[in-house]
Amino acid sequence: MSAADGGNRQAATSMPRVLFVDDEPAMLESLRRSVRREFAADIATNADHGLDYLRSGGPYCIVVSDMRMPGMDGAEFLATVRTISPDSVRVMLTGCDEMEVAVRAVNDGRIFKFLSKPVPREDLLACLRSCLAHYLEQREEKQVMASTIHALEQLDIATLTAFARAIDANSPWTGGHSERVTALALRIAHTMGLHAKDLQIVHRGGLLHDIGKIGTPPAILNKPGRLEVWENEIMQNHVNVGIRILEPIDCFQDMLCVVAQHHEHFDGSGYPAGLAGEQISLHARIVAVADAYDALTSDRPYRKGVREEKAIEILKGNSGTQFDPKVVEALLAVASKSRSLQIMGG
Ligand SMILES: [Fe+2]
Ligand SMILES: [Fe+2]
């Protein structure tokens, strides 16, 4: 920041903030004086200094720039402002002979308003008030949009959790299964550094991974003994039933892979498609490990669930065959960080 600009930054204030950029210091001082009762103004004598202010001293509600300046001109400067500080409302100051440039800038959407020099004080204030109203309106719209999206996301997860409970209610032995699998799968996914979008797929896919069990007869789900071959076929068919249930719903397409592939094995020996390695989506490979862990540690009609250490030992023993070794490794990291992997009761 140059000496000319040094010390011009306004003290913290509740007044809306505006940045003026012009290569004439006298003009800048006059602009600042004209608005000081309503706006806290910073001034910069060229585009580079203006960008410094935006990067280190923003946010500004309004940025007003002269058109003709040495180096970067006003049009280019305001186009850059749009990328650095998209919420700032942009105004261009022009001389009478630059009207064509100003009109083009407005039409290109680079600026909200333009003012022609010399600017009478009342015109300047009226312009800034209108810019401020536009800024507040935009901010309010964004806040409403953000809270609506948040509410929809909450509704989405709450609805899917209700579905998960309905699936698990089909059998007294699977109470809480889908929610426990989801909670563990999310911890594994976090440890593996998955991005928010992928975490969301694991979250929603985990809750619905067994949705096809809605179509599995309770006599098979709750059979107190080993399943016959034909019963096992019906049990395994929950994957295809799940795909059929979710297929028509557009917004569920990204998590369909979890439903379709959570019983595939890393070495290709799983079902229904016999996919192997990275043919199986990472989301499904994660849910598969969490699913197996929960199945091993839960009581079944024909056996007691095993202890956590034993379940981990079994998963490690099947790493590289049934399970993706990287996912098993992440499960071990989760286990080493916490006292128990079982964080929810069934
Ligand atoms: Fe399943
Ligand atoms: Fe499951």
PDB file of C-alpha atoms in Angstrom, residues 38-286:
ATOM      1  CA  GLU A  38     -23.473   7.786   5.907  1.00  0.00           C
ATOM      2  CA  PHE A  39     -20.609   5.645   4.633  1.00  0.00           C
ATOM      3  CA  ALA A  40     -17.185   4.614   5.921  1.00  0.00           C
ATOM      4  CA  ALA A  41     -14.982   5.173   2.882  1.00  0.00           C
ATOM      5  CA  ASP A  42     -11.491   3.924   2.063  1.00  0.00           C
ATOM      6  CA  ILE A  43      -9.617   5.420  -0.861  1.00  0.00           C
ATOM      7  CA  ALA A  44      -7.027   4.012  -3.261  1.00  0.00           C
ATOM      8  CA  THR A  45      -5.133   5.888  -5.952  1.00  0.00           C
ATOM      9  CA  ASN A  46      -4.866   3.044  -8.452  1.00  0.00           C
ATOM     10  CA  ALA A  47      -6.347  -0.333  -9.292  1.00  0.00           C
ATOM     11  CA  ASP A  48      -3.576  -2.385  -7.651  1.00  0.00           C
ATOM     12  CA  HIS A  49      -4.019  -0.574  -4.354  1.00  0.00           C
ATOM     13  CA  GLY A  50      -7.752  -1.005  -4.666  1.00  0.00           C
ATOM     14  CA  LEU A  51      -7.273  -4.771  -5.053  1.00  0.00           C
ATOM     15  CA  ASP A  52      -4.965  -4.780  -1.996  1.00  0.00           C
ATOM     16  CA  TYR A  53      -7.757  -3.160   0.014  1.00  0.00           C
ATOM     17  CA  LEU A  54     -10.284  -5.711  -1.196  1.00  0.00           C
ATOM     18  CA  ARG A  55      -8.032  -8.638  -0.369  1.00  0.00           C
ATOM     19  CA  SER A  56      -6.877  -7.475   3.040  1.00  0.00           C
ATOM     20  CA  GLY A  57      -9.458  -4.955   4.204  1.00  0.00           C
ATOM     21  CA  GLY A  58     -12.790  -6.148   2.793  1.00  0.00           C
ATOM     22  CA  PRO A  59     -15.604  -6.779   2.657  1.00  0.00           C
ATOM     23  CA  TYR A  60     -16.909  -3.605   1.043  1.00  0.00           C
ATOM     24  CA  CYS A  61     -20.595  -3.143   0.264  1.00  0.00           C
ATOM     25  CA  ILE A  62     -19.766  -0.862  -2.666  1.00  0.00           C
ATOM     26  CA  VAL A  63     -16.712  -0.274  -4.868  1.00  0.00           C
ATOM     27  CA  VAL A  64     -16.608   2.913  -6.949  1.00  0.00           C
ATOM     28  CA  SER A  65     -13.882   3.170  -9.591  1.00  0.00           C
ATOM     29  CA  ASP A  66     -12.773   5.804 -12.026  1.00  0.00           C
ATOM     30  CA  MET A  67     -12.682   4.550 -15.632  1.00  0.00           C
ATOM     31  CA  ARG A  68      -9.514   6.205 -16.869  1.00  0.00           C
ATOM     32  CA  MET A  69      -6.531   5.319 -14.683  1.00  0.00           C
ATOM     33  CA  PRO A  70      -2.888   4.542 -15.490  1.00  0.00           C
ATOM     34  CA  GLY A  71      -2.192   0.802 -15.594  1.00  0.00           C
ATOM     35  CA  MET A  72      -5.346  -1.286 -15.132  1.00  0.00           C
ATOM     36  CA  ASP A  73      -8.378   0.757 -16.240  1.00  0.00           C
ATOM     37  CA  GLY A  74     -11.674   0.918 -14.355  1.00  0.00           C
ATOM     38  CA  ALA A  75     -13.483  -1.659 -16.503  1.00  0.00           C
ATOM     39  CA  GLU A  76     -10.770  -4.264 -15.978  1.00  0.00           C
ATOM     40  CA  PHE A  77     -10.486  -3.381 -12.285  1.00  0.00           C
ATOM     41  CA  LEU A  78     -14.241  -3.783 -11.671  1.00  0.00           C
ATOM     42  CA  ALA A  79     -14.258  -7.082 -13.582  1.00  0.00           C
ATOM     43  CA  THR A  80     -11.530  -8.287 -11.177  1.00  0.00           C
ATOM     44  CA  VAL A  81     -13.519  -6.992  -8.185  1.00  0.00           C
ATOM     45  CA  ARG A  82     -16.360  -9.193  -9.345  1.00  0.00           C
ATOM     46  CA  THR A  83     -14.191 -12.307  -8.927  1.00  0.00           C
ATOM     47  CA  ILE A  84     -12.471 -11.284  -5.659  1.00  0.00           C
ATOM     48  CA  SER A  85     -15.514  -9.834  -3.934  1.00  0.00           C
ATOM     49  CA  PRO A  86     -18.636 -10.926  -5.833  1.00  0.00           C
ATOM     50  CA  ASP A  87     -21.034  -9.421  -3.282  1.00  0.00           C
ATOM     51  CA  SER A  88     -19.642  -5.876  -3.604  1.00  0.00           C
ATOM     52  CA  VAL A  89     -21.880  -3.664  -5.716  1.00  0.00           C
ATOM     53  CA  ARG A  90     -19.778  -2.051  -8.471  1.00  0.00           C
ATOM     54  CA  VAL A  91     -20.050   1.538  -9.703  1.00  0.00           C
ATOM     55  CA  MET A  92     -18.054   3.218 -12.459  1.00  0.00           C
ATOM     56  CA  LEU A  93     -17.104   6.883 -12.581  1.00  0.00           C
ATOM     57  CA  THR A  94     -16.737   8.225 -16.111  1.00  0.00           C
ATOM     58  CA  GLY A  95     -16.020  11.406 -17.970  1.00  0.00           C
ATOM     59  CA  CYS A  96     -18.620  12.571 -20.529  1.00  0.00           C
ATOM     60  CA  ASP A  97     -16.499  11.269 -23.408  1.00  0.00           C
ATOM     61  CA  GLU A  98     -16.481   7.730 -22.002  1.00  0.00           C
ATOM     62  CA  MET A  99     -20.205   7.063 -22.141  1.00  0.00           C
ATOM     63  CA  GLU A 100     -19.832   4.259 -24.674  1.00  0.00           C
ATOM     64  CA  VAL A 101     -17.410   2.356 -22.408  1.00  0.00           C
ATOM     65  CA  ALA A 102     -19.734   2.790 -19.430  1.00  0.00           C
ATOM     66  CA  VAL A 103     -22.801   1.551 -21.282  1.00  0.00           C
ATOM     67  CA  ARG A 104     -20.883  -1.504 -22.471  1.00  0.00           C
ATOM     68  CA  ALA A 105     -19.713  -2.232 -18.904  1.00  0.00           C
ATOM     69  CA  VAL A 106     -23.299  -2.036 -17.592  1.00  0.00           C
ATOM     70  CA  ASN A 107     -24.548  -4.284 -20.379  1.00  0.00           C
ATOM     71  CA  ASP A 108     -21.783  -6.827 -19.725  1.00  0.00           C
ATOM     72  CA  GLY A 109     -22.954  -7.029 -16.111  1.00  0.00           C
ATOM     73  CA  ARG A 110     -19.650  -5.813 -14.770  1.00  0.00           C
ATOM     74  CA  ILE A 111     -21.190  -2.853 -12.967  1.00  0.00           C
ATOM     75  CA  PHE A 112     -24.483  -1.954 -11.312  1.00  0.00           C
ATOM     76  CA  LYS A 113     -24.453   1.811 -11.947  1.00  0.00           C
ATOM     77  CA  PHE A 114     -22.301   4.516 -13.424  1.00  0.00           C
ATOM     78  CA  LEU A 115     -21.803   8.120 -12.430  1.00  0.00           C
ATOM     79  CA  SER A 116     -20.455  10.877 -14.653  1.00  0.00           C
ATOM     80  CA  LYS A 117     -17.938  13.419 -13.448  1.00  0.00           C
ATOM     81  CA  PRO A 118     -18.225  15.883 -11.861  1.00  0.00           C
ATOM     82  CA  VAL A 119     -20.573  14.155  -9.409  1.00  0.00           C
ATOM     83  CA  PRO A 120     -22.913  16.416  -7.407  1.00  0.00           C
ATOM     84  CA  ARG A 121     -22.964  15.320  -3.739  1.00  0.00           C
ATOM     85  CA  GLU A 122     -26.693  14.488  -3.750  1.00  0.00           C
ATOM     86  CA  ASP A 123     -26.343  12.343  -6.899  1.00  0.00           C
ATOM     87  CA  LEU A 124     -23.426  10.472  -5.332  1.00  0.00           C
ATOM     88  CA  LEU A 125     -25.369   9.803  -2.118  1.00  0.00           C
ATOM     89  CA  ALA A 126     -28.507   8.755  -4.002  1.00  0.00           C
ATOM     90  CA  CYS A 127     -26.418   6.337  -6.068  1.00  0.00           C
ATOM     91  CA  LEU A 128     -24.672   4.850  -3.014  1.00  0.00           C
ATOM     92  CA  ARG A 129     -28.001   4.480  -1.142  1.00  0.00           C
ATOM     93  CA  SER A 130     -29.459   2.597  -4.071  1.00  0.00           C
ATOM     94  CA  CYS A 131     -26.325   0.402  -4.261  1.00  0.00           C
ATOM     95  CA  LEU A 132     -26.570  -0.302  -0.532  1.00  0.00           C
ATOM     96  CA  ALA A 133     -30.230  -1.317  -0.854  1.00  0.00           C
ATOM     97  CA  HIS A 134     -29.223  -3.666  -3.693  1.00  0.00           C
ATOM     98  CA  TYR A 135     -26.358  -5.083  -1.588  1.00  0.00           C
ATOM     99  CA  LEU A 136     -28.649  -5.760   1.416  1.00  0.00           C
ATOM    100  CA  GLU A 137     -31.308  -7.301  -0.792  1.00  0.00           C
ATOM    101  CA  GLN A 138     -28.764  -9.642  -2.394  1.00  0.00           C
ATOM    102  CA  ARG A 139     -27.374 -10.598   1.015  1.00  0.00           C
ATOM    103  CA  GLU A 140     -30.832 -11.326   2.361  1.00  0.00           C
ATOM    104  CA  GLU A 141     -31.643 -13.472  -0.684  1.00  0.00           C
ATOM    105  CA  LYS A 142     -28.426 -15.449  -0.175  1.00  0.00           C
ATOM    106  CA  GLN A 143     -29.192 -15.990   3.514  1.00  0.00           C
ATOM    107  CA  VAL A 144     -32.722 -17.172   2.753  1.00  0.00           C
ATOM    108  CA  MET A 145     -31.346 -19.478   0.044  1.00  0.00           C
ATOM    109  CA  ALA A 146     -28.671 -20.896   2.387  1.00  0.00           C
ATOM    110  CA  SER A 147     -31.148 -21.552   5.189  1.00  0.00           C
ATOM    111  CA  THR A 148     -33.632 -23.126   2.751  1.00  0.00           C
ATOM    112  CA  ILE A 149     -30.929 -25.450   1.418  1.00  0.00           C
ATOM    113  CA  HIS A 150     -29.907 -26.318   4.992  1.00  0.00           C
ATOM    114  CA  ALA A 151     -33.539 -27.049   5.935  1.00  0.00           C
ATOM    115  CA  LEU A 152     -33.974 -29.250   2.846  1.00  0.00           C
ATOM    116  CA  GLU A 153     -30.793 -31.158   3.669  1.00  0.00           C
ATOM    117  CA  GLN A 154     -32.020 -31.715   7.226  1.00  0.00           C
ATOM    118  CA  LEU A 155     -35.390 -32.843   5.925  1.00  0.00           C
ATOM    119  CA  ASP A 156     -33.652 -35.169   3.486  1.00  0.00           C
ATOM    120  CA  ILE A 157     -31.537 -36.854   6.179  1.00  0.00           C
ATOM    121  CA  ALA A 158     -34.467 -36.973   8.624  1.00  0.00           C
ATOM    122  CA  THR A 159     -36.662 -38.617   5.972  1.00  0.00           C
ATOM    123  CA  LEU A 160     -33.972 -41.139   5.071  1.00  0.00           C
ATOM    124  CA  THR A 161     -33.409 -41.921   8.770  1.00  0.00           C
ATOM    125  CA  ALA A 162     -37.126 -42.612   9.107  1.00  0.00           C
ATOM    126  CA  PHE A 163     -36.862 -44.931   6.071  1.00  0.00           C
ATOM    127  CA  ALA A 164     -33.866 -46.659   7.666  1.00  0.00           C
ATOM    128  CA  ARG A 165     -35.894 -47.292  10.823  1.00  0.00           C
ATOM    129  CA  ALA A 166     -38.766 -48.656   8.760  1.00  0.00           C
ATOM    130  CA  ILE A 167     -36.365 -51.054   6.983  1.00  0.00           C
ATOM    131  CA  ASP A 168     -34.819 -52.259  10.244  1.00  0.00           C
ATOM    132  CA  ALA A 169     -38.211 -52.608  11.948  1.00  0.00           C
ATOM    133  CA  ASN A 170     -38.884 -55.554   9.625  1.00  0.00           C
ATOM    134  CA  SER A 171     -36.835 -57.708  11.982  1.00  0.00           C
ATOM    135  CA  PRO A 172     -36.203 -57.526  15.754  1.00  0.00           C
ATOM    136  CA  TRP A 173     -32.595 -58.580  15.000  1.00  0.00           C
ATOM    137  CA  THR A 174     -31.743 -55.615  12.797  1.00  0.00           C
ATOM    138  CA  GLY A 175     -32.978 -52.736  14.969  1.00  0.00           C
ATOM    139  CA  GLY A 176     -30.693 -49.712  14.460  1.00  0.00           C
ATOM    140  CA  HIS A 177     -28.508 -51.594  11.930  1.00  0.00           C
ATOM    141  CA  SER A 178     -28.717 -49.032   9.104  1.00  0.00           C
ATOM    142  CA  GLU A 179     -28.047 -46.068  11.402  1.00  0.00           C
ATOM    143  CA  ARG A 180     -25.092 -47.806  13.091  1.00  0.00           C
ATOM    144  CA  VAL A 181     -23.624 -48.796   9.716  1.00  0.00           C
ATOM    145  CA  THR A 182     -24.026 -45.204   8.504  1.00  0.00           C
ATOM    146  CA  ALA A 183     -22.385 -43.730  11.608  1.00  0.00           C
ATOM    147  CA  LEU A 184     -19.374 -46.040  11.310  1.00  0.00           C
ATOM    148  CA  ALA A 185     -19.124 -45.645   7.514  1.00  0.00           C
ATOM    149  CA  LEU A 186     -19.049 -41.862   7.968  1.00  0.00           C
ATOM    150  CA  ARG A 187     -16.238 -42.117  10.523  1.00  0.00           C
ATOM    151  CA  ILE A 188     -14.244 -44.289   8.115  1.00  0.00           C
ATOM    152  CA  ALA A 189     -14.976 -41.897   5.227  1.00  0.00           C
ATOM    153  CA  HIS A 190     -13.864 -38.886   7.320  1.00  0.00           C
ATOM    154  CA  THR A 191     -10.638 -40.661   8.209  1.00  0.00           C
ATOM    155  CA  MET A 192     -10.021 -41.364   4.508  1.00  0.00           C
ATOM    156  CA  GLY A 193     -10.416 -37.636   3.785  1.00  0.00           C
ATOM    157  CA  LEU A 194     -13.475 -37.872   1.544  1.00  0.00           C
ATOM    158  CA  HIS A 195     -14.982 -34.604   0.321  1.00  0.00           C
ATOM    159  CA  ALA A 196     -18.346 -33.271   1.485  1.00  0.00           C
ATOM    160  CA  LYS A 197     -20.193 -34.546  -1.600  1.00  0.00           C
ATOM    161  CA  ASP A 198     -18.821 -38.067  -1.111  1.00  0.00           C
ATOM    162  CA  LEU A 199     -19.598 -37.964   2.606  1.00  0.00           C
ATOM    163  CA  GLN A 200     -23.162 -37.126   1.662  1.00  0.00           C
ATOM    164  CA  ILE A 201     -23.344 -40.163  -0.648  1.00  0.00           C
ATOM    165  CA  VAL A 202     -21.991 -42.389   2.150  1.00  0.00           C
ATOM    166  CA  HIS A 203     -24.499 -40.835   4.580  1.00  0.00           C
ATOM    167  CA  ARG A 204     -27.582 -41.243   2.404  1.00  0.00           C
ATOM    168  CA  GLY A 205     -26.431 -44.525   0.847  1.00  0.00           C
ATOM    169  CA  GLY A 206     -25.617 -45.990   4.268  1.00  0.00           C
ATOM    170  CA  LEU A 207     -29.097 -45.214   5.579  1.00  0.00           C
ATOM    171  CA  LEU A 208     -30.751 -46.886   2.585  1.00  0.00           C
ATOM    172  CA  HIS A 209     -28.246 -49.652   1.775  1.00  0.00           C
ATOM    173  CA  ASP A 210     -30.657 -52.409   2.893  1.00  0.00           C
ATOM    174  CA  ILE A 211     -33.881 -50.782   1.670  1.00  0.00           C
ATOM    175  CA  GLY A 212     -34.561 -53.914  -0.405  1.00  0.00           C
ATOM    176  CA  LYS A 213     -35.024 -55.892   2.836  1.00  0.00           C
ATOM    177  CA  ILE A 214     -38.482 -54.331   2.979  1.00  0.00           C
ATOM    178  CA  GLY A 215     -39.318 -57.026   0.428  1.00  0.00           C
ATOM    179  CA  THR A 216     -37.614 -59.923   2.285  1.00  0.00           C
ATOM    180  CA  PRO A 217     -40.078 -62.201   4.134  1.00  0.00           C
ATOM    181  CA  PRO A 218     -39.638 -61.914   7.951  1.00  0.00           C
ATOM    182  CA  ALA A 219     -39.554 -65.733   8.148  1.00  0.00           C
ATOM    183  CA  ILE A 220     -36.252 -65.625   6.246  1.00  0.00           C
ATOM    184  CA  LEU A 221     -34.879 -62.505   7.957  1.00  0.00           C
ATOM    185  CA  ASN A 222     -35.581 -63.993  11.390  1.00  0.00           C
ATOM    186  CA  LYS A 223     -34.878 -67.675  10.716  1.00  0.00           C
ATOM    187  CA  PRO A 224     -33.108 -69.122  13.785  1.00  0.00           C
ATOM    188  CA  GLY A 225     -30.582 -71.151  11.801  1.00  0.00           C
ATOM    189  CA  ARG A 226     -28.600 -71.343   8.587  1.00  0.00           C
ATOM    190  CA  LEU A 227     -30.522 -70.417   5.453  1.00  0.00           C
ATOM    191  CA  GLU A 228     -31.285 -72.992   2.748  1.00  0.00           C
ATOM    192  CA  VAL A 229     -29.870 -72.213  -0.697  1.00  0.00           C
ATOM    193  CA  TRP A 230     -33.241 -70.983  -1.991  1.00  0.00           C
ATOM    194  CA  GLU A 231     -33.722 -68.843   1.129  1.00  0.00           C
ATOM    195  CA  ASN A 232     -30.272 -67.380   0.698  1.00  0.00           C
ATOM    196  CA  GLU A 233     -31.170 -66.437  -2.870  1.00  0.00           C
ATOM    197  CA  ILE A 234     -34.215 -64.557  -1.611  1.00  0.00           C
ATOM    198  CA  MET A 235     -32.101 -62.863   1.062  1.00  0.00           C
ATOM    199  CA  GLN A 236     -29.453 -61.813  -1.500  1.00  0.00           C
ATOM    200  CA  ASN A 237     -32.181 -60.507  -3.767  1.00  0.00           C
ATOM    201  CA  HIS A 238     -32.629 -57.555  -1.345  1.00  0.00           C
ATOM    202  CA  VAL A 239     -29.949 -55.806  -3.404  1.00  0.00           C
ATOM    203  CA  ASN A 240     -31.955 -56.049  -6.643  1.00  0.00           C
ATOM    204  CA  VAL A 241     -35.170 -55.102  -4.844  1.00  0.00           C
ATOM    205  CA  GLY A 242     -33.376 -52.045  -3.400  1.00  0.00           C
ATOM    206  CA  ILE A 243     -32.184 -50.993  -6.862  1.00  0.00           C
ATOM    207  CA  ARG A 244     -35.714 -51.368  -8.237  1.00  0.00           C
ATOM    208  CA  ILE A 245     -37.172 -49.272  -5.391  1.00  0.00           C
ATOM    209  CA  LEU A 246     -34.726 -46.384  -5.829  1.00  0.00           C
ATOM    210  CA  GLU A 247     -34.192 -46.430  -9.595  1.00  0.00           C
ATOM    211  CA  PRO A 248     -37.129 -44.154 -10.479  1.00  0.00           C
ATOM    212  CA  ILE A 249     -36.021 -41.410  -8.050  1.00  0.00           C
ATOM    213  CA  ASP A 250     -33.639 -39.013  -9.818  1.00  0.00           C
ATOM    214  CA  CYS A 251     -32.127 -37.458  -6.698  1.00  0.00           C
ATOM    215  CA  PHE A 252     -31.162 -40.914  -5.342  1.00  0.00           C
ATOM    216  CA  GLN A 253     -29.081 -41.904  -8.373  1.00  0.00           C
ATOM    217  CA  ASP A 254     -25.724 -40.910  -6.858  1.00  0.00           C
ATOM    218  CA  MET A 255     -26.162 -43.261  -3.891  1.00  0.00           C
ATOM    219  CA  LEU A 256     -27.611 -46.148  -5.888  1.00  0.00           C
ATOM    220  CA  CYS A 257     -24.064 -47.568  -6.116  1.00  0.00           C
ATOM    221  CA  VAL A 258     -24.089 -48.155  -2.336  1.00  0.00           C
ATOM    222  CA  VAL A 259     -27.362 -50.059  -2.504  1.00  0.00           C
ATOM    223  CA  ALA A 260     -26.254 -52.026  -5.572  1.00  0.00           C
ATOM    224  CA  GLN A 261     -22.675 -52.823  -4.522  1.00  0.00           C
ATOM    225  CA  HIS A 262     -22.504 -53.171  -0.731  1.00  0.00           C
ATOM    226  CA  HIS A 263     -22.300 -56.988  -0.997  1.00  0.00           C
ATOM    227  CA  GLU A 264     -19.664 -57.005  -3.739  1.00  0.00           C
ATOM    228  CA  HIS A 265     -16.247 -58.309  -2.621  1.00  0.00           C
ATOM    229  CA  PHE A 266     -12.913 -56.676  -3.370  1.00  0.00           C
ATOM    230  CA  ASP A 267     -11.671 -59.908  -5.041  1.00  0.00           C
ATOM    231  CA  GLY A 268     -14.786 -60.211  -7.230  1.00  0.00           C
ATOM    232  CA  SER A 269     -16.429 -63.049  -5.273  1.00  0.00           C
ATOM    233  CA  GLY A 270     -19.423 -61.041  -4.028  1.00  0.00           C
ATOM    234  CA  TYR A 271     -22.902 -60.448  -5.429  1.00  0.00           C
ATOM    235  CA  PRO A 272     -24.934 -59.535  -7.413  1.00  0.00           C
ATOM    236  CA  ALA A 273     -22.540 -58.525 -10.239  1.00  0.00           C
ATOM    237  CA  GLY A 274     -19.208 -60.011  -9.124  1.00  0.00           C
ATOM    238  CA  LEU A 275     -17.488 -56.611  -9.423  1.00  0.00           C
ATOM    239  CA  ALA A 276     -13.898 -56.347  -8.146  1.00  0.00           C
ATOM    240  CA  GLY A 277     -11.469 -53.683  -6.839  1.00  0.00           C
ATOM    241  CA  GLU A 278     -12.224 -50.199  -8.047  1.00  0.00           C
ATOM    242  CA  GLN A 279     -15.110 -51.395 -10.203  1.00  0.00           C
ATOM    243  CA  ILE A 280     -16.908 -51.175  -6.871  1.00  0.00           C
ATOM    244  CA  SER A 281     -17.525 -47.557  -5.847  1.00  0.00           C
ATOM    245  CA  LEU A 282     -15.448 -46.356  -2.887  1.00  0.00           C
ATOM    246  CA  HIS A 283     -18.690 -45.409  -1.100  1.00  0.00           C
ATOM    247  CA  ALA A 284     -19.925 -49.013  -1.353  1.00  0.00           C
ATOM    248  CA  ARG A 285     -16.525 -50.423  -0.273  1.00  0.00           C
ATOM    249  CA  ILE A 286     -16.723 -48.255   2.857  1.00  0.00           C
TER     250      ILE A 286
END
